[in-house]
PDB file of C-alpha atoms in Angstrom:
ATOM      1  CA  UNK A   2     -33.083 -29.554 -34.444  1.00  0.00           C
ATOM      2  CA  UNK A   3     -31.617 -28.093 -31.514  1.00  0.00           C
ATOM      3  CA  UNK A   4     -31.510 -30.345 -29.174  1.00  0.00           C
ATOM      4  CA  UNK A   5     -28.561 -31.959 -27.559  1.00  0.00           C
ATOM      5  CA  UNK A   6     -26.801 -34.934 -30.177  1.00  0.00           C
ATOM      6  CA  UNK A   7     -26.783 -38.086 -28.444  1.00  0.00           C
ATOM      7  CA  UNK A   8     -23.702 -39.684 -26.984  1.00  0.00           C
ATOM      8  CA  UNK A   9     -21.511 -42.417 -28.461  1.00  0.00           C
ATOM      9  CA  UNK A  10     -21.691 -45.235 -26.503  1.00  0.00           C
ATOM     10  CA  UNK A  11     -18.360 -45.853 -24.488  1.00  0.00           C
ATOM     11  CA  UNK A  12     -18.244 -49.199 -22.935  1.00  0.00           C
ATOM     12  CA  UNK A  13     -15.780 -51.175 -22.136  1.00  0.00           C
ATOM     13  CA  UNK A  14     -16.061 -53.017 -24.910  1.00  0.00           C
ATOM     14  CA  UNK A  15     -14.670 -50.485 -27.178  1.00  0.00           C
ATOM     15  CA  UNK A  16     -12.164 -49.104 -25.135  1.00  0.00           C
ATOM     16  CA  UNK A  17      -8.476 -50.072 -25.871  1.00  0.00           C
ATOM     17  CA  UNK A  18      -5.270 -50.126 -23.104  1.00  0.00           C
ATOM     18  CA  UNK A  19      -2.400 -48.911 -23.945  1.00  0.00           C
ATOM     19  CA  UNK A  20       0.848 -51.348 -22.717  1.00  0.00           C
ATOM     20  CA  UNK A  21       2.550 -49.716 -20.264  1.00  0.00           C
ATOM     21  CA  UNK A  22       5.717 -50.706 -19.304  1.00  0.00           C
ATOM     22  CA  UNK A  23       7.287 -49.561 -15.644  1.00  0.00           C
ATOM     23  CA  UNK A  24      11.027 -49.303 -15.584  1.00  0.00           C
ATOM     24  CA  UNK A  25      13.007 -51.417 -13.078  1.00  0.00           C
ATOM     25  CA  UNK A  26      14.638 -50.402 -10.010  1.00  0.00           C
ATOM     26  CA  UNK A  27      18.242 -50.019 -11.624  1.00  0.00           C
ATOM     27  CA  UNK A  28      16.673 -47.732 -14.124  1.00  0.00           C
ATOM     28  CA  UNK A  29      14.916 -45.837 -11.493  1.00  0.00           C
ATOM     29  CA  UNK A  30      17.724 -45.401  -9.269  1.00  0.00           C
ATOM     30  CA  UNK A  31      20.047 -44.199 -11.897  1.00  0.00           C
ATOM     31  CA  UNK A  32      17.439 -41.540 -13.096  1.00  0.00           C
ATOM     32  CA  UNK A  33      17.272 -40.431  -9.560  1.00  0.00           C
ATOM     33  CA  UNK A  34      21.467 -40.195  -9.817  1.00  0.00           C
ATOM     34  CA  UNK A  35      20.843 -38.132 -12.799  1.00  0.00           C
ATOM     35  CA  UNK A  36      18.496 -35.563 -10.976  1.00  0.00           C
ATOM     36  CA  UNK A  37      20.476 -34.815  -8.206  1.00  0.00           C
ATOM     37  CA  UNK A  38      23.143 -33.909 -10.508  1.00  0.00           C
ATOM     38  CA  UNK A  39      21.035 -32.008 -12.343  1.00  0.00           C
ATOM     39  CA  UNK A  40      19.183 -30.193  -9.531  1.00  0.00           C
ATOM     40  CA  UNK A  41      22.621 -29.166  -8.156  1.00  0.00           C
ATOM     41  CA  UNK A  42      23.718 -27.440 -11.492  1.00  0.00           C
ATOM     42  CA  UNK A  43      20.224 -25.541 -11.257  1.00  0.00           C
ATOM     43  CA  UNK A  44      20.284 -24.500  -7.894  1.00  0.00           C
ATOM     44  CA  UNK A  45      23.649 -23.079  -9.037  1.00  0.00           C
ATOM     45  CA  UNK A  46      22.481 -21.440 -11.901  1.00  0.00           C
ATOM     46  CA  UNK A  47      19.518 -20.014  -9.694  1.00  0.00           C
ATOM     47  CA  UNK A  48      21.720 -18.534  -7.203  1.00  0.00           C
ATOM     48  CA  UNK A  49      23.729 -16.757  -9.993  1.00  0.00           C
ATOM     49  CA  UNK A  50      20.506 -15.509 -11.405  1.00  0.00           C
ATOM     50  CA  UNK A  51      19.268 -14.343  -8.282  1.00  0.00           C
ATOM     51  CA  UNK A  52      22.213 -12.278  -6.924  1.00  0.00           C
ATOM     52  CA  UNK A  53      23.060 -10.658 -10.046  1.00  0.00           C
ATOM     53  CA  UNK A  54      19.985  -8.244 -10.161  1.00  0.00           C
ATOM     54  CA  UNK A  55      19.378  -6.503 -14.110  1.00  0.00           C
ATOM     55  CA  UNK A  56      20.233  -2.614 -14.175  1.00  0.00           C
ATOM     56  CA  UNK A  57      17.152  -2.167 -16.096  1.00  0.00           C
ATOM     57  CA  UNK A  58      15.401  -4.256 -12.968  1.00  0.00           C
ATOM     58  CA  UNK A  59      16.507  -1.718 -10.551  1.00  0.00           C
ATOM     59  CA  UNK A  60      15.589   1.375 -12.408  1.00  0.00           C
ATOM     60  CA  UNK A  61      12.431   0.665 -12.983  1.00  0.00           C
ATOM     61  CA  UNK A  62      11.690  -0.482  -9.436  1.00  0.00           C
ATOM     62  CA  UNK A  63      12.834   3.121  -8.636  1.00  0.00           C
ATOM     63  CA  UNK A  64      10.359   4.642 -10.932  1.00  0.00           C
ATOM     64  CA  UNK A  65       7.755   2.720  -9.896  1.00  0.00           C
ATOM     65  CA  UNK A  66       8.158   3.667  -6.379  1.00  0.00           C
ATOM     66  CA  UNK A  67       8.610   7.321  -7.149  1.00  0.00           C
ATOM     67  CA  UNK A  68       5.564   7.051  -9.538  1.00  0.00           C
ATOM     68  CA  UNK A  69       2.819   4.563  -7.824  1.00  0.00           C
ATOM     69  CA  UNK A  70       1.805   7.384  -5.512  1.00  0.00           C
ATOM     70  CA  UNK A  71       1.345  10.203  -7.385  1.00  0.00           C
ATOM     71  CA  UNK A  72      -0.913   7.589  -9.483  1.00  0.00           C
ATOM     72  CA  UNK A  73      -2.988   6.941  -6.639  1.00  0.00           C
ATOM     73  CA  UNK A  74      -3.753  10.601  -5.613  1.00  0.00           C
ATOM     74  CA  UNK A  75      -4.859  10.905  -8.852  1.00  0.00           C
ATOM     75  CA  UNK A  76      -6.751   7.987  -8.946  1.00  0.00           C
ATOM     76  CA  UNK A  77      -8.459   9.043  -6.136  1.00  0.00           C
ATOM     77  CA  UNK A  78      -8.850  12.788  -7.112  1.00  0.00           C
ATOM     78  CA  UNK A  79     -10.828  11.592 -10.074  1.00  0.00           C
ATOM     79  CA  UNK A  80     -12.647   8.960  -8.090  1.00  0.00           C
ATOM     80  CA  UNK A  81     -13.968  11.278  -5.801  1.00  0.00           C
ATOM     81  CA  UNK A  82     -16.407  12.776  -7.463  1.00  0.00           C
ATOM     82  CA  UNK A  83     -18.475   9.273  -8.278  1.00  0.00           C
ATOM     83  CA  UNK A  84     -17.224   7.837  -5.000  1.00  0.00           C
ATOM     84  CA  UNK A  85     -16.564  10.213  -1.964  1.00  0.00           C
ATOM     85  CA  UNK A  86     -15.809   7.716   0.513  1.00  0.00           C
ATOM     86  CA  UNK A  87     -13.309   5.832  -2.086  1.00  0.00           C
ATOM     87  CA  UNK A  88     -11.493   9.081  -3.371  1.00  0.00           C
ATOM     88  CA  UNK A  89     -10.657   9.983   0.050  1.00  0.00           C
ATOM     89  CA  UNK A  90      -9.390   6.730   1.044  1.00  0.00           C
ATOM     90  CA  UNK A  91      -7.166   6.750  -2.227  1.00  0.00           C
ATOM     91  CA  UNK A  92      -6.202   9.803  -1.871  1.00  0.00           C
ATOM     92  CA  UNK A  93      -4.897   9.163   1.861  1.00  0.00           C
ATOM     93  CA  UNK A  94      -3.433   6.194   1.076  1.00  0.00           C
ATOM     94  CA  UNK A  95      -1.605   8.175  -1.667  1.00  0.00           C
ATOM     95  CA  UNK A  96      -0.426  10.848   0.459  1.00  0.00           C
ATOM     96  CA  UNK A  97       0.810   8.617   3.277  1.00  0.00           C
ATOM     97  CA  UNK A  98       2.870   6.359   0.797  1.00  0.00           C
ATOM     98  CA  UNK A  99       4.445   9.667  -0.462  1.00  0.00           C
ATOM     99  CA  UNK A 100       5.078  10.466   3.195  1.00  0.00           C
ATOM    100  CA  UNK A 101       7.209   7.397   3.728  1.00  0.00           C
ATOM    101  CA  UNK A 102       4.277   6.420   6.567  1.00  0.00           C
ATOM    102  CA  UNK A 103       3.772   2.567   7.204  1.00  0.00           C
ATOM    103  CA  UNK A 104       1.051   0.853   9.087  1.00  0.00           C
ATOM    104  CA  UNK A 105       3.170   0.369  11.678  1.00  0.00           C
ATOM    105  CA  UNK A 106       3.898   4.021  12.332  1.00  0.00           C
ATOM    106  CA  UNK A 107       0.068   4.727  12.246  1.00  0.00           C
ATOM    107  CA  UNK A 108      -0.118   1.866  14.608  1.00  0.00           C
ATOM    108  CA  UNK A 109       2.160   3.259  17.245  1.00  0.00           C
ATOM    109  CA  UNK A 110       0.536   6.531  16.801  1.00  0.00           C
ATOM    110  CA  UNK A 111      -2.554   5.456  17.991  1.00  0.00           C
ATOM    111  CA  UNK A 112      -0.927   3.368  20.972  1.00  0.00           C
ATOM    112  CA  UNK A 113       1.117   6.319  21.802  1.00  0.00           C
ATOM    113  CA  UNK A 114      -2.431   8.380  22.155  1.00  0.00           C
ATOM    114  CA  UNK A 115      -4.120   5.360  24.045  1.00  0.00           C
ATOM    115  CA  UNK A 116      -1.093   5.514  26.650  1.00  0.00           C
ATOM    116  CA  UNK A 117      -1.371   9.539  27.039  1.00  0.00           C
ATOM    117  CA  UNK A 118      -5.233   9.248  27.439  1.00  0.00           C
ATOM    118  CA  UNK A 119      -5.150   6.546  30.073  1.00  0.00           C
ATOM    119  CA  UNK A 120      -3.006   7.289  32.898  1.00  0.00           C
ATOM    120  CA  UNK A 121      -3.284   5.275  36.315  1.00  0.00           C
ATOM    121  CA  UNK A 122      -3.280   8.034  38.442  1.00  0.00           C
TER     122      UNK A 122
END
């Protein structure tokens, strides 16, 4: 009752295949005419697209980089409670994206310590 139905048999006995008929050369070389053509309008049309960047684009790239952090602190603020370690992690990662502080500044920091610890006195 509910077991599996079986399978139709599929041999090659009742399989049917299609005709299939491969265009020539001439046909194939004028096709590839046709797509060059056409590829160059594109890749114009693309680099029209591309330059001319939406107001509405912009502005809300600007909000979202105003807004992102702030979202995170909170984030984090609320995650802390559950999640200590993770809250804190958010929450620094908040406050150092509102800082304006990259990976590579943090980077440099610590280099900048390793090279005022070690001295070759």
């Amino acid at each position: 009752m509910f077991g599996r139905q079986p399978k139709e048999d599929q041999s090659p006995e009742n399989m049917e295949i299609p005709d299939i008929m491969f265009p020539s050369e001439s046909e194939l070389e004028e096709t590839a005419e046709d797509d060059t053509e056409l590829s160059k309008i594109t890749n114009r049309k693309q680099l029209s697209v591309t330059t001319e960047n939406p107001e509405i684009v912009t502005i809300v790239e600007k909000i979202s980089g105003i807004v992102s952090p702030y979202f995170i602190v909170v984030v984090g603020l609320i995650l802390s409670d559950d999640n200590f370690l993770l809250g804190i992690l958010l929450i620094a990662i908040g406050i150092l994206s509102l800082l304006r502080i990259s990976l590579t500044d943090i980077v440099e920091f610590f280099l900048d310590i390793k090279e005022g610890l070690t001295s070759d006195e």
